[in-house]
Coordinates of C-alpha atoms in Angstrom, one line a residue:
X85 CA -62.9 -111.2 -9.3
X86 CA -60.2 -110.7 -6.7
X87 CA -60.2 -106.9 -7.3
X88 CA -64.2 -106.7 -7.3
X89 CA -64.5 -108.6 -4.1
X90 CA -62.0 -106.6 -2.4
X91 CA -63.5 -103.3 -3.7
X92 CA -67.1 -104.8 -2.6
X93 CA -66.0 -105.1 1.3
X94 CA -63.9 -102.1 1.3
X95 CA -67.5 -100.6 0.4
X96 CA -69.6 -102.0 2.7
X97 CA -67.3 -101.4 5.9
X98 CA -67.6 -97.6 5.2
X99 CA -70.4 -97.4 7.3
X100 CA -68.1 -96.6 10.3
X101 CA -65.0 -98.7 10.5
X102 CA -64.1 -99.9 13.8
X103 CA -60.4 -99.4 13.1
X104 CA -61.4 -95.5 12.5
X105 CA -62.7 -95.2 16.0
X106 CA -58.9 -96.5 16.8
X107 CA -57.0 -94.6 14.1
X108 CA -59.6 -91.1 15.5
X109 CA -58.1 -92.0 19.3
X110 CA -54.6 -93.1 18.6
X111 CA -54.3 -89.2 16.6
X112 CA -55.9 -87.4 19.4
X113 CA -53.7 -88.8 21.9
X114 CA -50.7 -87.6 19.7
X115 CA -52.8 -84.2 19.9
X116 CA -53.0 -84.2 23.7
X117 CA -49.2 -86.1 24.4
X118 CA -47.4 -82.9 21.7
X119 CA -49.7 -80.0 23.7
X120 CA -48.5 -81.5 27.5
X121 CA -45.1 -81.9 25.6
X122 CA -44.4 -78.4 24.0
X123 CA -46.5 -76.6 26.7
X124 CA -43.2 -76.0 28.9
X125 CA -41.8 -74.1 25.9
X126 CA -44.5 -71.7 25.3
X127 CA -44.4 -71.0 28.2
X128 CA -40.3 -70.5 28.7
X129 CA -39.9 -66.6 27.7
X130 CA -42.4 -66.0 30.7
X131 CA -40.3 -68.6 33.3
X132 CA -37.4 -67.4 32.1
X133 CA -38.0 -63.6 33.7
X134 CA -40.0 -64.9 36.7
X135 CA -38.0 -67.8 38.1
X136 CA -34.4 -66.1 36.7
X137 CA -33.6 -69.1 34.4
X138 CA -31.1 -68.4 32.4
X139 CA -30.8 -70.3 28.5
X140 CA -28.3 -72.9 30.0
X141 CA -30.7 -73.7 33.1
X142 CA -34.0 -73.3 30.7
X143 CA -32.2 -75.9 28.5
X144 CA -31.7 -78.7 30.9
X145 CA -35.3 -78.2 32.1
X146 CA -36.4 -78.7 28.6
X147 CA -34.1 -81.8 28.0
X148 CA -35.1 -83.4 31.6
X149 CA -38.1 -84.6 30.0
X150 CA -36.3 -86.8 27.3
X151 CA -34.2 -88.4 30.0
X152 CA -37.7 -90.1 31.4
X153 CA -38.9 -90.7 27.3
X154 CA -35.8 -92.1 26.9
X155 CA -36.3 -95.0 29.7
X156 CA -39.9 -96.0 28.8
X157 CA -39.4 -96.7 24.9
X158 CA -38.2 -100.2 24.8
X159 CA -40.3 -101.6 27.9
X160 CA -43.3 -99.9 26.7
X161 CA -42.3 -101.7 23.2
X162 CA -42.2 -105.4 24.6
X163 CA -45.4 -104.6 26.8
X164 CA -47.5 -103.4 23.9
X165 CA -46.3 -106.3 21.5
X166 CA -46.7 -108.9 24.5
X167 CA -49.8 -107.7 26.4
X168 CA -51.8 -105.2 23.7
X169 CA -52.2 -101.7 23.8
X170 CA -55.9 -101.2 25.6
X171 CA -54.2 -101.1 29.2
X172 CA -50.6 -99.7 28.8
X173 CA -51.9 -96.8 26.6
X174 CA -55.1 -95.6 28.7
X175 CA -52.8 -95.7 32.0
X176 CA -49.7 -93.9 30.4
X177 CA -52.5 -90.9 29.1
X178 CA -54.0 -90.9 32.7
X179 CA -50.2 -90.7 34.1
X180 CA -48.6 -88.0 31.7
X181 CA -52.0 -86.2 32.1
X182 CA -52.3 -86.0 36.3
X183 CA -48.1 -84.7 36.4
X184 CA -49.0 -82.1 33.6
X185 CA -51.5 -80.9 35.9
X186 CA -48.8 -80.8 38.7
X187 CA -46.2 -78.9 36.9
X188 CA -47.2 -75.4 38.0
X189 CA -46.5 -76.4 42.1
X190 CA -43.3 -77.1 41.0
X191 CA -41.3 -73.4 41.2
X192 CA -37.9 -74.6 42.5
X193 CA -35.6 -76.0 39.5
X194 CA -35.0 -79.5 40.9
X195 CA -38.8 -79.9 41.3
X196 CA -39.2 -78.5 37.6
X197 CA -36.7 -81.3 36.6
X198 CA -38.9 -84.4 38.4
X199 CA -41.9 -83.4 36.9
X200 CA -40.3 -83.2 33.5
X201 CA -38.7 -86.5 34.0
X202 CA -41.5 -87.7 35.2
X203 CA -43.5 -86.7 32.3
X204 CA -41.2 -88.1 30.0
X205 CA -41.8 -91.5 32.0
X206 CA -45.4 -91.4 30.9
X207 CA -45.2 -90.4 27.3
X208 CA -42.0 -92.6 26.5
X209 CA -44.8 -95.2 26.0
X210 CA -47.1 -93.9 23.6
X211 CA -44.6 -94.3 20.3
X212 CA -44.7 -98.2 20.7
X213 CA -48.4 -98.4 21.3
X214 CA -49.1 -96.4 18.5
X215 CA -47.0 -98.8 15.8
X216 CA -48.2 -102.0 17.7
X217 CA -51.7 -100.9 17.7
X218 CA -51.2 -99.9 13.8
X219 CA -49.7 -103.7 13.2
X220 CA -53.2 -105.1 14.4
X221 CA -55.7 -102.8 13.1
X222 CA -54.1 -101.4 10.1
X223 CA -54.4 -102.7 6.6
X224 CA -50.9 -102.7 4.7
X225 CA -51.9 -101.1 1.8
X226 CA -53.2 -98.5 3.9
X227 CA -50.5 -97.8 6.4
X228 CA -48.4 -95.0 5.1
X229 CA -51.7 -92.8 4.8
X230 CA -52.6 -93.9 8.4
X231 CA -49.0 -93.2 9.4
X232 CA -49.5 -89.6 8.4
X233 CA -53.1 -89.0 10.0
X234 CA -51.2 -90.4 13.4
X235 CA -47.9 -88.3 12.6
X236 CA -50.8 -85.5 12.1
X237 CA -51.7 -85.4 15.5
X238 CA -47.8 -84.2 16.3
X239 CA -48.7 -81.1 14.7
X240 CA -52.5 -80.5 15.2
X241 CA -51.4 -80.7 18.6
X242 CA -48.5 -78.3 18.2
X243 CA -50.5 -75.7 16.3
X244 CA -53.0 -76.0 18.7
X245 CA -50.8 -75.3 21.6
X246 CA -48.8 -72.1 20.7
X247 CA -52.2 -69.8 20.2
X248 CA -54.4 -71.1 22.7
X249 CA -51.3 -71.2 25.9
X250 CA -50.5 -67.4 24.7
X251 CA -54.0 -66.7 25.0
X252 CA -54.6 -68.9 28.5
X253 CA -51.3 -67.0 29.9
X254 CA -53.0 -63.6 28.8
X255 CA -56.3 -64.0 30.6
X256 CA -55.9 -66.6 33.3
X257 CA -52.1 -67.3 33.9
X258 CA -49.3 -69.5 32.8
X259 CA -50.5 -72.1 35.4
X260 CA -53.3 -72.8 34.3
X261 CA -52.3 -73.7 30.8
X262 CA -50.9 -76.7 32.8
X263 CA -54.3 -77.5 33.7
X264 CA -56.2 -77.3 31.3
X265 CA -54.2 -79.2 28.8
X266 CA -53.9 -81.8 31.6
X267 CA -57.7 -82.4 31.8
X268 CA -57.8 -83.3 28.0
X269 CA -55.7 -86.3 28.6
X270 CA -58.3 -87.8 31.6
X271 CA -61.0 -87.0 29.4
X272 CA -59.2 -89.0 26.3
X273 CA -58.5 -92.1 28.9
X274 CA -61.7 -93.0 29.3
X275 CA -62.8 -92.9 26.0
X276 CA -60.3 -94.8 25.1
X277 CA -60.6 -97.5 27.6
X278 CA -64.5 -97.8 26.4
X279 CA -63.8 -98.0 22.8
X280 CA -61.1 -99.9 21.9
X281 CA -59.6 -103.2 22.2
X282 CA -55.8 -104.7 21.8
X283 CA -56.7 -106.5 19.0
X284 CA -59.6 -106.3 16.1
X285 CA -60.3 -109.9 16.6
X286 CA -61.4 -109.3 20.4
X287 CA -63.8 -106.0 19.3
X288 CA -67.5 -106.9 20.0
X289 CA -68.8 -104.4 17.2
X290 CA -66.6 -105.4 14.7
X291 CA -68.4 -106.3 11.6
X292 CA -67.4 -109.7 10.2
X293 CA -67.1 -107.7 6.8
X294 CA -64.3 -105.1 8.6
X295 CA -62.3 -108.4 10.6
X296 CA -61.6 -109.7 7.0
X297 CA -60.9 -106.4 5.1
X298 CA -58.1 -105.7 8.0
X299 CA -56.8 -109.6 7.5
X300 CA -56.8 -109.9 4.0
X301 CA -53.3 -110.0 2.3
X302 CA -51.9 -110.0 5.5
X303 CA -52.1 -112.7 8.5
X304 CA -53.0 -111.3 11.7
X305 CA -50.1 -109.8 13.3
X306 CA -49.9 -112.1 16.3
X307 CA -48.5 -111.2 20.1
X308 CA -45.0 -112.0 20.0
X309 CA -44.1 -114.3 22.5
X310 CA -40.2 -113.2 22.3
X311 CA -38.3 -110.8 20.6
X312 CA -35.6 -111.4 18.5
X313 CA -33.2 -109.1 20.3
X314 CA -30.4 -110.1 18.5
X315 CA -31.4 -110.6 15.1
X316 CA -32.7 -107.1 15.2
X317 CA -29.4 -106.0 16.3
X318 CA -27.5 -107.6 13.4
X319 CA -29.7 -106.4 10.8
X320 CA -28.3 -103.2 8.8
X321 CA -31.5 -102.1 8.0
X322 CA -32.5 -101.8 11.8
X323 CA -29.3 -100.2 12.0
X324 CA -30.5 -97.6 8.9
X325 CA -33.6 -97.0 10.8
X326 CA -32.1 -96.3 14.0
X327 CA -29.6 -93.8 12.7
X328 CA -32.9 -92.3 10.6
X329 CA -34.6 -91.7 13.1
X330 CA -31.8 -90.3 15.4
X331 CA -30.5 -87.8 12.8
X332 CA -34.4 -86.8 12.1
X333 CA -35.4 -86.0 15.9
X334 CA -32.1 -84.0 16.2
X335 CA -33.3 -81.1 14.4
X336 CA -37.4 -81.7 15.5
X337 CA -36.2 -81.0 18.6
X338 CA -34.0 -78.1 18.2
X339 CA -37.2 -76.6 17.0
X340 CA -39.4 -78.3 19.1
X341 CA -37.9 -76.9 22.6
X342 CA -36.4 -74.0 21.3
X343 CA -38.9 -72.2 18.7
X344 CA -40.8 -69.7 20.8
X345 CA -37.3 -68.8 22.9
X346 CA -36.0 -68.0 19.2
X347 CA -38.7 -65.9 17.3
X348 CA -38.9 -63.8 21.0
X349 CA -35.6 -63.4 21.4
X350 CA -33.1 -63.5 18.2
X351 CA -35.9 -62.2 15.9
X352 CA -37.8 -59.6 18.2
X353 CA -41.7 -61.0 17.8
X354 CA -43.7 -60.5 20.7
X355 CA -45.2 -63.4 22.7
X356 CA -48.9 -62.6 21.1
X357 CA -46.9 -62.9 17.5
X358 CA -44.6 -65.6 18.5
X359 CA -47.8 -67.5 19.3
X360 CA -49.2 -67.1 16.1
X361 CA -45.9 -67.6 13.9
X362 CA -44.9 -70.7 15.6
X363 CA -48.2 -72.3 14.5
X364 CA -46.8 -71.9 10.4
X365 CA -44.1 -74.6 10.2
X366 CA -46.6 -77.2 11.9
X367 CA -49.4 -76.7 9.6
X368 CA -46.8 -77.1 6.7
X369 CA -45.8 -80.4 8.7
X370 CA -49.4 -81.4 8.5
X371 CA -49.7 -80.5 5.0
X372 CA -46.3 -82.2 3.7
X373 CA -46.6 -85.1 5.8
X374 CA -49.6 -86.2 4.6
X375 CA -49.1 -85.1 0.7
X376 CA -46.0 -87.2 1.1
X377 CA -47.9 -90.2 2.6
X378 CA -50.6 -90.1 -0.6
X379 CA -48.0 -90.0 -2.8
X380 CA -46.1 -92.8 -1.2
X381 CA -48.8 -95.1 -1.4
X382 CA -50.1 -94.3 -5.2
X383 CA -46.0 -95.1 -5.8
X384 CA -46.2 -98.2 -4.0
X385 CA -50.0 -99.3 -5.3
X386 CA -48.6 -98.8 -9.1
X387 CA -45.6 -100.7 -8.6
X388 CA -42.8 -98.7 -7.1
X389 CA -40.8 -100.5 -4.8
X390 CA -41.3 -100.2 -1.1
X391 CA -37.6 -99.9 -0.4
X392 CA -37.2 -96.8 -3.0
X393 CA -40.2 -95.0 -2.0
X394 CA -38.8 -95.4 1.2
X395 CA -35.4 -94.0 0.4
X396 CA -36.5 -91.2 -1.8
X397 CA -38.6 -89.9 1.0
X398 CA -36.5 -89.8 3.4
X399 CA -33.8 -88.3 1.4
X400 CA -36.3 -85.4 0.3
X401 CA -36.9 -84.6 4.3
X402 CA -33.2 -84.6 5.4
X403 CA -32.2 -82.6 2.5
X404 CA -35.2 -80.6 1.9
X405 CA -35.1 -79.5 5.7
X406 CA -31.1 -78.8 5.4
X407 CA -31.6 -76.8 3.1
X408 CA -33.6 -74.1 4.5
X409 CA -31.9 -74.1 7.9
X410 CA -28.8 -73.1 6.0
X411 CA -31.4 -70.0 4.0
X412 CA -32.7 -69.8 7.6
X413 CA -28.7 -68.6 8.6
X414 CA -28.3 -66.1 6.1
X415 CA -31.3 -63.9 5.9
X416 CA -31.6 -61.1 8.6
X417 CA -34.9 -60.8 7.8
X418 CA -37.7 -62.1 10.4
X419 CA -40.4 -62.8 7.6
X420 CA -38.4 -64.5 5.7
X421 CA -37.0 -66.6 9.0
X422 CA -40.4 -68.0 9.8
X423 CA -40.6 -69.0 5.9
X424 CA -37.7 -70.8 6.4
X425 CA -38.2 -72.4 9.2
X426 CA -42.1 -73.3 8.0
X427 CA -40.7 -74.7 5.0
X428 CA -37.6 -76.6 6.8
X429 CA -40.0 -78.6 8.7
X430 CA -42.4 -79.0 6.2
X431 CA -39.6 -80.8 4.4
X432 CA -38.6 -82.5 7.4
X433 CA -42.1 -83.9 7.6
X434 CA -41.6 -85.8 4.8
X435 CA -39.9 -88.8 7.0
X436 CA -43.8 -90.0 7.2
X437 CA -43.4 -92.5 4.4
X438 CA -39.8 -92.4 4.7
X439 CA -38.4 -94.0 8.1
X440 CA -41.7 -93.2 9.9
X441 CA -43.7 -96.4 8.5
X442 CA -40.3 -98.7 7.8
X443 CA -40.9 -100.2 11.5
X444 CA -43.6 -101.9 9.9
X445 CA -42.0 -103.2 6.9
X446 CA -39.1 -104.5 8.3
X447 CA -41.1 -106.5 11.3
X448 CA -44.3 -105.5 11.4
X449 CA -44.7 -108.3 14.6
X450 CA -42.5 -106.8 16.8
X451 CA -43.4 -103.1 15.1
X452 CA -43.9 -101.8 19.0
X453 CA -40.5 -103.0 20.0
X454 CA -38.7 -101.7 17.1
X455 CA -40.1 -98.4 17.6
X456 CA -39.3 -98.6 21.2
X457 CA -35.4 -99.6 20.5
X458 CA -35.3 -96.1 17.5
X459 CA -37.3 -94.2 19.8
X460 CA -35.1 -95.0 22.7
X461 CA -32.0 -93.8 20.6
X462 CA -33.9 -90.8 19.2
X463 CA -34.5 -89.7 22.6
X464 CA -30.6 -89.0 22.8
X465 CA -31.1 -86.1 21.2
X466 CA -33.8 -84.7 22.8
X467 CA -32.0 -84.8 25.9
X468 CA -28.6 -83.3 24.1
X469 CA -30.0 -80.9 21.4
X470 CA -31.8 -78.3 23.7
X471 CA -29.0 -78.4 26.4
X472 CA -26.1 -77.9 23.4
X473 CA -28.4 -75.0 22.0
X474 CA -28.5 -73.7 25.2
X475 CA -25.3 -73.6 25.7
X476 CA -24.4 -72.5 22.6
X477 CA -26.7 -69.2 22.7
X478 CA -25.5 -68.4 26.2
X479 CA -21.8 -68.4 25.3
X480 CA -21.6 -67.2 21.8
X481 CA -24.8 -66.0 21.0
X482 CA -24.9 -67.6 17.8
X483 CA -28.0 -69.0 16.8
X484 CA -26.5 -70.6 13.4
X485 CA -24.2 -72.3 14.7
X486 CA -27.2 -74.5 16.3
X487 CA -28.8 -74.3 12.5
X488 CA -25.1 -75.7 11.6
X489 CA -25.1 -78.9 13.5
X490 CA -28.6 -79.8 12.1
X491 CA -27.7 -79.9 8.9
X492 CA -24.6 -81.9 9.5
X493 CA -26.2 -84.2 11.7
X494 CA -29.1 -84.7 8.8
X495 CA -26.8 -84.9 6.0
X496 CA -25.1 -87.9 7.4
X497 CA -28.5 -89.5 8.1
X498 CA -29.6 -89.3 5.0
X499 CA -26.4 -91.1 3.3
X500 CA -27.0 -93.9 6.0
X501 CA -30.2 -94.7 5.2
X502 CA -29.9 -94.4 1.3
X503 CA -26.7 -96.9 2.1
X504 CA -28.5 -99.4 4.5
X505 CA -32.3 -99.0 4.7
X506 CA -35.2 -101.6 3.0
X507 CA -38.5 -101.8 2.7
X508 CA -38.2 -105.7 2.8
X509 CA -39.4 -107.8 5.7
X510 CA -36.5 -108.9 7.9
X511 CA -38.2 -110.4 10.8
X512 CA -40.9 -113.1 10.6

């Protein structure tokens, strides 16, 4: 009877779920935050030759931004677990969007590197929203696939933004890619700030059939009133995370700062090509991501514990990825250098169900300061990856050396977490 009654409401709260109005907004804002994000990049060949940047100075431009991500993730995590997501989240959209818009006035390199920062600033907080919003509106059972749809918007977003800032530089100019991305992000606040609330309890269209589908087999994840600062920091697992997460974002953002600079200059594309080939190894993020997330949660729904599937995932992404960035420095071939690369980060996607969702199943009531304490030590590599790649292309020239340290970096991340991690709760 258990089974039929739950099957019964899951039914009849089809109609249009509340928490898919939140899950639809929480992926578009990923959408807009990774097109204001990687927008800089697209555009880099083009700065490159007009402001004189060399790959050293074009590296700590790209890294500047991860300096101001890096400062926001743990407040933005206790603010979103203490206060709710409705306010923080709208305002941070607003923020990110208005300085996107101002990048273009800013021509001189210490300018370029405020704005940067001060675009990290905004973004730094959308990470904790996300996972505090997903505590509260987010079945369990259903998390992993949500987690993937979110993750999604990381590479929608991406896809979206290499074609369509080629063909805005092409026709209009480089600046006004800044715009134009910029506006989607007002646009998304207000939505936003008409449609959703902090929690489900406090939604005044929520159906009474929806509140208890969300609640049922879980309590409602209530605000936390403190954080267990140093519990969390004694706790291997946290520990597992954190170093998941690290080793994961070292090579995404490689990659993520560094692509288009790569197929233009080590493997000769032209910028119209380069804006079509960079959109491959997102879609194949999109594609494995999700895949993986399906899968995770048919192992999980038949018995599979959540610790393994966690483990197996994760270890499938870091060595799935490594794999093809070490193919990647062999062949001299450019088509086979975007499969690589495609298929590298499709792998790499896997971390969805892997270290992505384990936030929420080690402490799924302080899930937004968790992610704000990973995030804020997976922003260390944004901030070193593209200035050491820089560096390492202007004085050696050697692209696979960068390839190198990303497979080192992942390997050890992977026997960390399969050492460490669980998919057990550890904080009540």
């Amino acid at each position: 009877m258990a089974v039929q009654s739950e099957a019964v409401i899951a039914v009849r709260v089809q109609r249009w779920p509340q928490r898919l109005t939140v899950v639809t907004l929480l992926c578009l804002s990923f959408v807009i935050l990774y097109m204001d994000r990687v927008n800089i990049s697209v555009v880099a060949p083009v700065l490159m030759l007009e402001l004189g940047w060399d790959p050293a100075v074009m590296g700590t431009v790209l890294s500047a931004f991860f300096v101001g991500y890096f400062l926001t993730q743990i407040p933005g995590g206790w603010l979103s677990d203490r206060w709710g997501t409705k306010g923080i989240l709208g305002g941070e959209v607003a923020w990110w969007s208005v300085v996107t818009m101002l990048t273009p006035f800013a021509t001189m390199t210490s300018t370029m590197l405020a704005v940067r920062v001060a675009l990290g600033l905004g973004e730094g907080m959308s990470p904790p929203c996300l996972y505090t919003t997903m505590a509260r509106w987010v079945p369990a059972h259903e998390r992993s696939r949500v987690g993937a749809v979110l993750a999604s918007g990381m590479y929608i977003g991406l896809a979206i933004a290499f074609p369509t800032a080629v063909w805005i530089m092409t026709h209009l100019s480089w600046p006004w890619v800044f715009y134009l991305f910029g506006a989607l992000g007002l646009v998304w606040s207000v939505a936003w700030y008409l449609f959703v609330t902090s929690n489900p309890e406090d939604h005044p269209r929520i159906s009474s059939e929806e509140l208890a589908y969300i609640l049922q087999g879980q309590k409602a994840t209530p605000q936390a009133q403190a954080i267990p600062w140093s519990r969390i920091l004694h706790e291997p697992a946290f520990w597992a995370l954190l170093s998941a997460h690290f080793c994961t974002n070292w090579t995404w953002y490689t990659f993520l700062t560094w692509l288009p600079v790569y197929l233009v200059q080590a493997r000769g594309f032209s910028l119209q090509e380069m804006g079509i080939y960079a959109t491959f190894p997102y879609l194949a993020m999109l594609v494995f991501g999700n895949g993986s997330a399906w899968i995770a949660d048919g192992m999980i729904q038949r018995g599979t514990s959540t610790t393994f599937v966690r483990k197996f995932w994760q270890t499938i992404a870091f060595v799935g990825a490594a794999l093809f960035l070490y193919l990647l420095s062999l062949t001299a071939s450019p088509a086979f250098a975007v499969l690589y690369i495609t298929l590298g980060l499709g792998f790499l996607a896997c971390f969805s169900p892997g270290m992505g969702i384990n936030h929420l199943d080690i402490g799924p009531k302080y899930a937004g300061a968790l992610v704000g304490m990973t995030n804020t030590a997976a922003r260390i590599p944004g901030i070193l990856a593209p200035i050491i790649t820089g560096f390492i292309v202007k004085y050696s020239g050697d692209w696979n050396m960068v390839f190198y340290v990303a497979i080192g970096v992942m390997l050890v991340g992977a026997l960390i977490f399969d050492l460490f991690a669980t998919g057990e709760k550890r904080f009540e």
